[in-house]
mmCIF file of C-alpha atoms in Angstrom:
data_model
loop_
_atom_site.group_PDB
_atom_site.id
_atom_site.type_symbol
_atom_site.label_atom_id
_atom_site.label_comp_id
_atom_site.label_asym_id
_atom_site.label_seq_id
_atom_site.Cartn_x
_atom_site.Cartn_y
_atom_site.Cartn_z
ATOM 1 C CA MET B 105 -44.379 4.124 -8.107
ATOM 2 C CA SER B 106 -44.504 0.674 -7.762
ATOM 3 C CA GLU B 107 -42.660 -1.784 -5.182
ATOM 4 C CA ILE B 108 -40.777 -3.312 -8.059
ATOM 5 C CA GLU B 109 -39.348 -0.398 -9.305
ATOM 6 C CA ASN B 110 -38.739 0.760 -5.732
ATOM 7 C CA LEU B 111 -36.401 -2.550 -5.829
ATOM 8 C CA LYS B 112 -34.780 -2.167 -9.247
ATOM 9 C CA ILE B 113 -33.945 1.097 -7.384
ATOM 10 C CA ASP B 114 -32.364 0.080 -4.435
ATOM 11 C CA LYS B 115 -30.335 -2.790 -6.470
ATOM 12 C CA ALA B 116 -28.709 -0.246 -8.603
ATOM 13 C CA GLU B 117 -27.725 2.253 -5.636
ATOM 14 C CA ALA B 118 -26.752 -1.212 -3.681
ATOM 15 C CA ILE B 119 -24.683 -2.478 -6.862
ATOM 16 C CA GLN B 120 -23.334 1.376 -7.658
ATOM 17 C CA LYS B 121 -22.455 1.981 -3.354
ATOM 18 C CA TYR B 122 -20.746 -2.105 -3.550
ATOM 19 C CA ARG B 123 -18.512 -1.141 -6.170
ATOM 20 C CA GLU B 124 -17.171 2.210 -4.938
ATOM 21 C CA LEU B 125 -16.346 0.650 -1.679
ATOM 22 C CA GLU B 126 -14.387 -2.669 -3.935
ATOM 23 C CA GLU B 127 -12.448 -0.183 -5.118
ATOM 24 C CA THR B 128 -11.758 1.751 -2.161
ATOM 25 C CA PHE B 129 -10.820 -1.453 -0.295
ATOM 26 C CA LYS B 130 -8.771 -2.634 -3.240
ATOM 27 C CA LYS B 131 -6.465 1.124 -3.226
ATOM 28 C CA LEU B 132 -6.190 0.207 0.257
ATOM 29 C CA PHE B 133 -5.555 -3.249 0.690
ATOM 30 C CA SER B 134 -2.793 -2.355 -2.151
ATOM 31 C CA ASP B 135 -1.281 0.390 -0.254
ATOM 32 C CA ALA B 136 -1.523 -1.489 2.708
ATOM 33 C CA PHE B 137 0.426 -4.504 1.183
ATOM 34 C CA PHE B 138 2.965 -2.474 -0.769
ATOM 35 C CA LEU B 139 3.963 -0.886 2.638
ATOM 36 C CA TRP B 140 4.555 -4.314 4.191
ATOM 37 C CA ASN B 141 6.685 -5.561 1.812
ATOM 38 C CA TYR B 142 8.276 -2.464 2.054
ATOM 39 C CA ILE B 143 9.123 -2.701 5.495
ATOM 40 C CA LYS B 144 9.414 -6.045 5.880
ATOM 41 C CA ILE B 145 12.264 -6.284 2.907
ATOM 42 C CA ASN B 146 13.952 -3.419 3.350
ATOM 43 C CA MET B 147 13.803 -3.094 7.581
ATOM 44 C CA ASN B 148 14.132 -6.618 8.571
ATOM 45 C CA SER B 149 16.681 -7.325 6.388
ATOM 46 C CA PRO B 150 20.165 -7.137 7.784
ATOM 47 C CA GLU B 151 21.469 -4.528 4.938
ATOM 48 C CA TYR B 152 19.395 -2.074 6.784
ATOM 49 C CA TYR B 153 21.099 -2.632 9.820
ATOM 50 C CA ILE B 154 24.096 -2.427 8.627
ATOM 51 C CA GLN B 155 23.694 0.856 6.169
ATOM 52 C CA ASN B 156 22.253 2.732 8.890
ATOM 53 C CA SER B 157 25.050 1.706 11.645
ATOM 54 C CA PRO B 158 27.431 4.669 12.392
ATOM 55 C CA GLU B 159 30.463 2.303 11.361
ATOM 56 C CA TYR B 160 29.274 1.799 7.859
ATOM 57 C CA LYS B 161 28.564 5.509 7.285
ATOM 58 C CA GLU B 162 32.251 6.528 8.875
ATOM 59 C CA ILE B 163 33.362 3.740 6.192
ATOM 60 C CA THR B 164 31.718 4.920 3.643
ATOM 61 C CA LYS B 165 31.281 8.770 3.900
ATOM 62 C CA THR B 166 34.838 8.518 1.835
ATOM 63 C CA TRP B 167 34.034 6.417 -1.158
ATOM 64 C CA GLU B 168 32.997 8.047 -4.514
ATOM 65 C CA PHE B 169 30.029 6.913 -6.079
ATOM 66 C CA ASP B 170 29.591 7.113 -9.741
ATOM 67 C CA LYS B 171 26.910 9.849 -10.627
#
């Protein structure tokens, strides 16, 4: 094989590996972003602390919810 053919093959392999890595990073960052927002919204909200307090659980255990 000539040097040009080798470079074309190397370029094609590099592009393929880049696309695979790009997909992997997109998946990782989307998962991380989702988890960060979930934690930020749910764990840092006053509702989270209120709903998990013993007083709230004591009050609401007698409530009937529509099913």
